[in-house]
Each structure stands twice: as structure tokens, then as C-alpha cells.
Amino acid sequence: MSALHEMNNVQKAKLICQLLPADIPGFLDFAKALSNSITADPDGLLKQWTENPIIGPQHWIAYATETIRVIDECGNKLARSPKIFSDQLFDGMLALYTVHCLQQYAKQKTASEKFKLAADLIFSSRI
């Protein structure tokens, strides 16, 4: 196994799914709800968007749309299979959005303490 700082987002997502499988359905519900709120009000996102040198608001809306599609198409397979979870949601540029979702979910009262700690440790940029 690689050190955390050597792992890519797919590997990190697979690890968190393997460590805390019971927390994944809650994360998926949160990610879908957040994505639905973004796609339902794209003008609201455009108004609050701050300059980002990597992506623009249209990308964020596209990532939210793609996240909804993946969750709808893959359904329960995402929670049952760490490989499907990580490959479908944390590969490529989509990971910019889904890592954000994961970090936001970890801040919620509904997220377990173990998930909060794991998300901070595994996806922290401080490592």
C-alpha cells in the first residue's frame, strides 16, 4: 500500500470506502442533494462564484450533473463496491467536485466522527 501523500484521489476514495462502508450511503445522499441544489439553481451559483484559476462555474455545474448521473445509474453498487465508488466518482476532473462534496459532508452533524477524522486525514492537503 502507498503512503497517503503518494495516493491519487481514486485510491484515497477506495480506502475511505473500505474503511467506513457504513458511512458511504450517507455521503452519497449528501452529494446527490448538494448536486441537485446546484443544478436546480445555476444562476445562484453564478452569482456567488469567486474567481478560480482551475475551473469555472459551468464546470462545477457539469460536475454536479455528472455526479447525479453516476449516483442514479450506479445506485447501490457505489456503496457496495469500493472500486466502483472510487472509479466512478473520484477519477479525473470530477474528483475536484466530489472531494469537495466529501469534505463538506464531513463537516455535517450527520457525518460520523470516524468519517470526519478519516476524510480529514485521507484527503487533507497538509500531508
Coordinates of N, CA, C and O in Angstrom, one line a residue:
M1 N 0.8 -1.2 0.0 CA 0.0 0.0 0.0 C 0.9 1.2 0.0 O 1.9 1.3 0.7
S2 N 0.5 2.3 -0.7 CA 1.2 3.5 -0.8 C 1.0 4.4 0.4 O 0.0 4.3 1.1
A3 N 1.9 5.3 0.6 CA 1.7 6.3 1.7 C 0.6 7.2 1.2 O 0.4 7.4 0.0
L4 N -0.1 7.8 2.1 CA -1.2 8.7 1.8 C -0.8 9.8 0.8 O -1.5 10.1 -0.1
H5 N 0.3 10.4 1.0 CA 0.7 11.5 0.2 C 1.1 11.0 -1.3 O 1.2 11.8 -2.2
E6 N 1.3 9.7 -1.4 CA 1.5 9.2 -2.8 C 0.3 8.7 -3.5 O 0.3 8.4 -4.7
M7 N -0.8 8.7 -2.8 CA -2.1 8.1 -3.4 C -2.8 9.2 -4.2 O -2.8 10.4 -3.8
N8 N -3.5 8.8 -5.3 CA -4.3 9.7 -6.0 C -5.7 9.7 -5.5 O -6.0 8.9 -4.5
N9 N -6.6 10.5 -6.0 CA -8.0 10.6 -5.5 C -8.7 9.3 -5.6 O -9.5 9.0 -4.7
V10 N -8.5 8.5 -6.6 CA -9.2 7.2 -6.8 C -8.8 6.3 -5.6 O -9.6 5.6 -5.0
Q11 N -7.5 6.2 -5.4 CA -7.0 5.3 -4.3 C -7.5 5.8 -2.9 O -7.8 5.0 -2.1
K12 N -7.5 7.1 -2.7 CA -8.0 7.6 -1.4 C -9.5 7.3 -1.2 O -9.9 7.0 -0.1
A13 N -10.3 7.5 -2.3 CA -11.7 7.3 -2.2 C -11.9 5.8 -1.9 O -12.8 5.4 -1.1
K14 N -11.2 4.9 -2.6 CA -11.3 3.5 -2.4 C -11.0 3.1 -0.9 O -11.7 2.3 -0.3
L15 N -10.0 3.7 -0.4 CA -9.6 3.5 1.0 C -10.7 3.9 2.0 O -11.0 3.2 2.9
I16 N -11.2 5.1 1.8 CA -12.2 5.6 2.8 C -13.5 4.7 2.7 O -14.1 4.4 3.7
C17 N -13.8 4.2 1.5 CA -14.9 3.3 1.3 C -14.7 2.0 1.9 O -15.6 1.4 2.5
Q18 N -13.5 1.5 1.9 CA -13.1 0.2 2.5 C -13.1 0.3 4.0 O -13.6 -0.6 4.7
L19 N -12.6 1.5 4.5 CA -12.6 1.7 6.0 C -13.9 1.9 6.6 O -14.2 1.4 7.7
L20 N -14.8 2.6 5.9 CA -16.1 3.1 6.5 C -17.2 2.8 5.6 O -17.9 3.8 5.2
P21 N -17.5 1.6 5.2 CA -18.6 1.3 4.2 C -19.9 1.8 4.7 O -20.8 2.2 3.9
A22 N -20.2 1.7 6.0 CA -21.5 2.1 6.5 C -21.8 3.6 6.3 O -22.9 4.1 6.4
D23 N -20.7 4.4 6.2 CA -20.9 5.9 6.0 C -21.1 6.3 4.6 O -21.5 7.4 4.3
I24 N -20.9 5.4 3.6 CA -20.9 5.8 2.2 C -22.4 6.1 1.7 O -22.5 7.1 1.0
P25 N -23.4 5.4 2.1 CA -24.8 5.8 1.7 C -25.1 7.2 2.1 O -25.7 8.0 1.4
G26 N -24.7 7.6 3.4 CA -25.0 9.0 3.8 C -24.3 10.0 3.0 O -24.8 11.1 2.6
F27 N -23.0 9.7 2.6 CA -22.3 10.6 1.8 C -22.9 10.7 0.4 O -23.0 11.8 -0.1
L28 N -23.3 9.6 -0.2 CA -24.0 9.6 -1.5 C -25.2 10.4 -1.5 O -25.5 11.2 -2.4
D29 N -26.0 10.3 -0.4 CA -27.3 11.1 -0.3 C -26.9 12.6 -0.2 O -27.6 13.4 -0.9
F30 N -25.9 12.9 0.6 CA -25.5 14.3 0.7 C -25.0 14.8 -0.7 O -25.4 15.9 -1.1
A31 N -24.1 14.1 -1.4 CA -23.6 14.5 -2.6 C -24.7 14.7 -3.7 O -24.6 15.7 -4.4
K32 N -25.6 13.8 -3.7 CA -26.7 14.0 -4.6 C -27.6 15.2 -4.3 O -28.0 16.0 -5.2
A33 N -27.9 15.4 -3.0 CA -28.7 16.6 -2.6 C -27.9 17.9 -2.9 O -28.5 18.8 -3.4
L34 N -26.6 17.9 -2.6 CA -25.8 19.1 -3.0 C -25.8 19.4 -4.5 O -26.0 20.5 -4.9
S35 N -25.6 18.3 -5.2 CA -25.6 18.4 -6.7 C -27.0 18.9 -7.2 O -27.0 19.7 -8.1
N36 N -28.1 18.3 -6.7 CA -29.4 18.8 -7.1 C -29.6 20.2 -6.8 O -30.2 21.0 -7.6
S37 N -29.1 20.7 -5.6 CA -29.3 22.2 -5.3 C -28.5 23.0 -6.3 O -29.0 24.1 -6.7
I38 N -27.4 22.6 -6.7 CA -26.6 23.3 -7.7 C -27.2 23.3 -9.1 O -27.3 24.4 -9.7
T39 N -27.7 22.2 -9.5 CA -28.3 22.1 -10.9 C -29.6 22.8 -10.9 O -30.1 23.2 -12.0
A40 N -30.3 22.8 -9.8 CA -31.6 23.4 -9.7 C -31.6 25.0 -9.8 O -32.5 25.6 -10.2
D41 N -30.4 25.5 -9.3 CA -30.3 27.0 -9.3 C -28.9 27.4 -9.8 O -28.1 27.9 -9.0
P42 N -28.6 27.2 -11.1 CA -27.3 27.5 -11.6 C -27.0 29.0 -11.5 O -25.9 29.5 -11.3
D43 N -28.1 29.9 -11.6 CA -27.9 31.3 -11.5 C -27.4 31.7 -10.1 O -26.6 32.6 -10.0
G44 N -27.9 31.0 -9.1 CA -27.5 31.3 -7.8 C -26.0 31.0 -7.6 O -25.2 31.7 -7.0
L45 N -25.5 29.9 -8.2 CA -24.1 29.5 -8.2 C -23.3 30.6 -8.9 O -22.2 31.0 -8.4
L46 N -23.8 31.0 -10.1 CA -23.1 32.0 -10.9 C -22.9 33.3 -10.1 O -21.8 34.0 -10.2
K47 N -23.9 33.7 -9.3 CA -23.8 34.9 -8.5 C -22.8 34.9 -7.4 O -22.2 35.9 -7.1
Q48 N -22.7 33.7 -6.8 CA -21.8 33.6 -5.7 C -20.4 33.1 -6.0 O -19.5 33.0 -5.2
W49 N -20.2 32.7 -7.3 CA -18.9 32.1 -7.7 C -17.8 33.1 -7.5 O -17.9 34.3 -8.0
T50 N -16.7 32.7 -6.9 CA -15.5 33.5 -6.9 C -14.5 33.0 -7.9 O -14.5 31.9 -8.2
E51 N -13.6 33.9 -8.3 CA -12.6 33.5 -9.3 C -11.8 32.3 -8.9 O -11.4 32.2 -7.8
N52 N -11.7 31.4 -9.8 CA -10.9 30.2 -9.6 C -10.1 29.9 -10.8 O -10.6 29.8 -11.9
P53 N -8.7 29.8 -10.6 CA -7.9 29.6 -11.8 C -8.0 28.3 -12.5 O -7.5 28.1 -13.6
I54 N -8.6 27.3 -11.8 CA -8.7 25.9 -12.4 C -9.9 25.7 -13.1 O -9.9 25.1 -14.2
I55 N -11.1 26.1 -12.5 CA -12.4 25.8 -13.1 C -13.3 27.0 -13.0 O -13.1 27.8 -12.1
G56 N -14.3 27.0 -13.8 CA -15.3 28.0 -13.7 C -16.7 27.4 -13.3 O -16.8 26.2 -13.1
P57 N -17.7 28.3 -13.1 CA -19.0 27.8 -12.6 C -19.6 26.8 -13.5 O -20.3 25.9 -13.0
Q58 N -19.4 26.9 -14.8 CA -20.1 26.0 -15.7 C -19.5 24.6 -15.5 O -20.2 23.6 -15.7
H59 N -18.2 24.5 -15.2 CA -17.6 23.2 -14.9 C -18.2 22.6 -13.7 O -18.6 21.4 -13.7
W60 N -18.4 23.4 -12.7 CA -19.0 23.0 -11.4 C -20.4 22.4 -11.6 O -20.7 21.4 -11.1
I61 N -21.1 23.1 -12.4 CA -22.5 22.7 -12.7 C -22.4 21.3 -13.5 O -23.2 20.4 -13.2
A62 N -21.5 21.2 -14.4 CA -21.3 20.0 -15.2 C -20.9 18.8 -14.3 O -21.4 17.7 -14.4
Y63 N -20.0 19.1 -13.3 CA -19.6 18.1 -12.3 C -20.8 17.6 -11.4 O -20.9 16.5 -11.1
A64 N -21.6 18.6 -11.0 CA -22.8 18.3 -10.2 C -23.7 17.4 -11.0 O -24.3 16.4 -10.5
T65 N -23.9 17.7 -12.3 CA -24.8 17.0 -13.2 C -24.3 15.6 -13.3 O -25.0 14.6 -13.3
E66 N -23.0 15.4 -13.5 CA -22.3 14.1 -13.7 C -22.4 13.3 -12.4 O -22.7 12.1 -12.5
T67 N -22.3 13.9 -11.3 CA -22.4 13.2 -10.0 C -23.8 12.6 -9.8 O -24.0 11.5 -9.4
I68 N -24.8 13.4 -10.2 CA -26.2 12.9 -10.1 C -26.4 11.7 -11.0 O -26.9 10.7 -10.7
R69 N -25.8 11.8 -12.3 CA -26.0 10.8 -13.2 C -25.3 9.5 -12.7 O -25.9 8.4 -12.8
V70 N -24.1 9.6 -12.2 CA -23.4 8.4 -11.7 C -24.2 7.8 -10.5 O -24.4 6.6 -10.5
I71 N -24.6 8.6 -9.6 CA -25.4 8.1 -8.4 C -26.6 7.4 -8.9 O -27.0 6.3 -8.4
D72 N -27.4 8.0 -9.8 CA -28.6 7.4 -10.3 C -28.3 6.1 -11.1 O -29.1 5.1 -10.9
E73 N -27.3 6.1 -11.9 CA -27.1 4.9 -12.7 C -26.5 3.8 -12.0 O -26.8 2.6 -12.2
C74 N -25.6 4.1 -11.1 CA -24.8 3.0 -10.3 C -25.6 2.6 -9.0 O -25.4 1.5 -8.6
G75 N -26.4 3.5 -8.5 CA -27.2 3.2 -7.3 C -26.4 2.5 -6.2 O -25.3 3.0 -5.8
N76 N -26.9 1.4 -5.7 CA -26.4 0.7 -4.5 C -25.0 0.1 -4.8 O -24.3 -0.2 -3.8
K77 N -24.6 -0.1 -6.0 CA -23.3 -0.6 -6.3 C -22.2 0.3 -5.8 O -21.1 -0.1 -5.5
L78 N -22.5 1.6 -5.8 CA -21.5 2.6 -5.3 C -21.1 2.3 -3.8 O -20.0 2.4 -3.4
A79 N -22.2 2.0 -3.0 CA -21.9 1.8 -1.6 C -21.4 0.3 -1.3 O -20.7 0.1 -0.3
R80 N -21.7 -0.6 -2.2 CA -21.2 -2.0 -2.0 C -19.8 -2.2 -2.5 O -19.2 -3.2 -2.1
S81 N -19.4 -1.5 -3.5 CA -18.1 -1.7 -4.1 C -17.1 -0.5 -4.1 O -17.4 0.5 -4.7
P82 N -16.1 -0.6 -3.2 CA -15.1 0.5 -3.2 C -14.5 0.8 -4.5 O -14.3 2.0 -4.8
K83 N -14.3 -0.2 -5.4 CA -13.8 0.0 -6.7 C -14.7 0.9 -7.6 O -14.3 1.8 -8.2
I84 N -16.0 0.5 -7.6 CA -17.0 1.2 -8.4 C -17.1 2.7 -7.8 O -17.1 3.6 -8.6
F85 N -17.2 2.8 -6.5 CA -17.3 4.1 -5.8 C -16.2 5.0 -6.3 O -16.4 6.1 -6.7
S86 N -15.0 4.5 -6.1 CA -13.8 5.3 -6.4 C -13.6 5.6 -7.9 O -13.3 6.7 -8.3
D87 N -13.8 4.6 -8.7 CA -13.6 4.8 -10.1 C -14.6 5.7 -10.8 O -14.3 6.5 -11.6
Q88 N -15.9 5.6 -10.3 CA -16.9 6.4 -10.9 C -17.0 7.8 -10.4 O -17.4 8.7 -11.2
L89 N -16.7 8.0 -9.2 CA -16.9 9.4 -8.6 C -15.6 10.1 -8.3 O -15.6 11.4 -8.1
F90 N -14.4 9.5 -8.3 CA -13.2 10.2 -7.9 C -12.1 10.2 -9.0 O -10.9 10.3 -8.6
D91 N -12.5 9.9 -10.2 CA -11.5 9.9 -11.3 C -11.5 11.2 -12.1 O -12.5 11.7 -12.3
G92 N -10.3 11.6 -12.5 CA -10.2 12.8 -13.4 C -10.7 14.0 -12.7 O -10.6 14.2 -11.5
M93 N -11.1 15.0 -13.5 CA -11.5 16.3 -13.1 C -12.8 16.2 -12.2 O -13.0 17.1 -11.4
L94 N -13.6 15.2 -12.3 CA -14.8 15.1 -11.5 C -14.4 15.1 -10.0 O -15.1 15.5 -9.1
A95 N -13.2 14.6 -9.7 CA -12.7 14.5 -8.3 C -12.6 15.9 -7.7 O -12.7 16.0 -6.4
L96 N -12.4 16.9 -8.4 CA -12.4 18.3 -7.9 C -13.7 18.5 -7.1 O -13.7 19.1 -6.0
Y97 N -14.8 18.1 -7.8 CA -16.1 18.3 -7.2 C -16.4 17.3 -6.1 O -16.9 17.7 -5.0
T98 N -16.1 16.0 -6.3 CA -16.5 15.0 -5.4 C -15.7 15.1 -4.1 O -16.2 14.8 -3.0
V99 N -14.4 15.4 -4.2 CA -13.6 15.6 -3.0 C -14.2 16.8 -2.2 O -14.3 16.8 -0.9
H100 N -14.7 17.9 -2.9 CA -15.3 19.0 -2.2 C -16.6 18.5 -1.5 O -16.8 18.8 -0.3
C101 N -17.4 17.7 -2.2 CA -18.6 17.1 -1.6 C -18.2 16.3 -0.3 O -18.9 16.4 0.7
L102 N -17.2 15.5 -0.4 CA -16.8 14.7 0.7 C -16.3 15.5 1.9 O -16.7 15.3 3.1
Q103 N -15.6 16.6 1.6 CA -15.1 17.5 2.7 C -16.3 18.2 3.3 O -16.4 18.4 4.5
Q104 N -17.3 18.6 2.5 CA -18.5 19.3 3.0 C -19.3 18.3 3.8 O -19.9 18.7 4.9
Y105 N -19.5 17.1 3.4 CA -20.2 16.1 4.1 C -19.6 15.8 5.5 O -20.3 15.7 6.5
A106 N -18.3 15.8 5.5 CA -17.5 15.6 6.8 C -17.8 16.7 7.8 O -17.6 16.4 9.0
K107 N -18.2 17.8 7.3 CA -18.5 19.0 8.3 C -19.9 18.9 8.8 O -20.2 19.7 9.7
Q108 N -20.7 18.0 8.3 CA -22.1 18.0 8.7 C -22.3 17.2 10.0 O -21.5 16.3 10.3
K109 N -23.3 17.6 10.8 CA -23.6 16.9 12.0 C -23.9 15.5 11.8 O -23.7 14.6 12.7
T110 N -24.5 15.1 10.7 CA -24.9 13.8 10.4 C -23.7 12.8 10.1 O -23.9 11.6 10.2
A111 N -22.6 13.4 9.7 CA -21.4 12.5 9.4 C -20.9 12.0 10.8 O -20.8 12.7 11.8
S112 N -20.5 10.7 10.7 CA -19.9 10.1 12.0 C -18.5 10.7 12.3 O -17.8 11.2 11.4
E113 N -18.2 10.7 13.5 CA -16.9 11.2 13.9 C -15.7 10.5 13.2 O -14.7 11.1 12.8
K114 N -15.9 9.2 13.0 CA -14.8 8.4 12.3 C -14.7 8.9 10.9 O -13.6 9.0 10.4
F115 N -15.8 9.1 10.2 CA -15.8 9.6 8.9 C -15.1 11.0 8.8 O -14.3 11.2 7.9
K116 N -15.5 11.8 9.7 CA -14.9 13.2 9.8 C -13.3 13.1 9.9 O -12.6 13.7 9.2
L117 N -12.9 12.3 10.8 CA -11.4 12.1 11.0 C -10.8 11.5 9.8 O -9.7 11.9 9.4
A118 N -11.4 10.4 9.2 CA -10.8 9.8 8.1 C -10.7 10.7 6.9 O -9.7 10.7 6.2
A119 N -11.8 11.4 6.6 CA -11.8 12.4 5.5 C -10.7 13.4 5.6 O -10.0 13.7 4.7
D120 N -10.6 13.9 6.8 CA -9.6 14.9 7.1 C -8.2 14.4 6.9 O -7.3 15.0 6.3
L121 N -7.9 13.2 7.4 CA -6.6 12.5 7.3 C -6.3 12.2 5.8 O -5.3 12.5 5.3
I122 N -7.3 11.5 5.2 CA -7.0 10.9 3.9 C -7.0 12.0 2.8 O -6.2 11.9 1.9
F123 N -7.9 13.0 2.9 CA -8.0 14.0 1.8 C -7.4 15.3 2.2 O -7.5 16.3 1.4
S124 N -6.7 15.4 3.3 CA -6.0 16.6 3.7 C -4.9 17.0 2.8 O -4.1 16.1 2.3
S125 N -4.8 18.2 2.5 CA -3.7 18.7 1.6 C -2.5 19.0 2.5 O -1.4 19.4 2.0
R126 N -2.6 18.8 3.8 CA -1.5 19.1 4.7 C -0.5 17.9 4.9 O 0.5 18.0 5.5
I127 N -0.9 16.8 4.2 CA 0.0 15.6 4.4 C 1.2 15.7 3.5 O 1.2 16.1 2.4

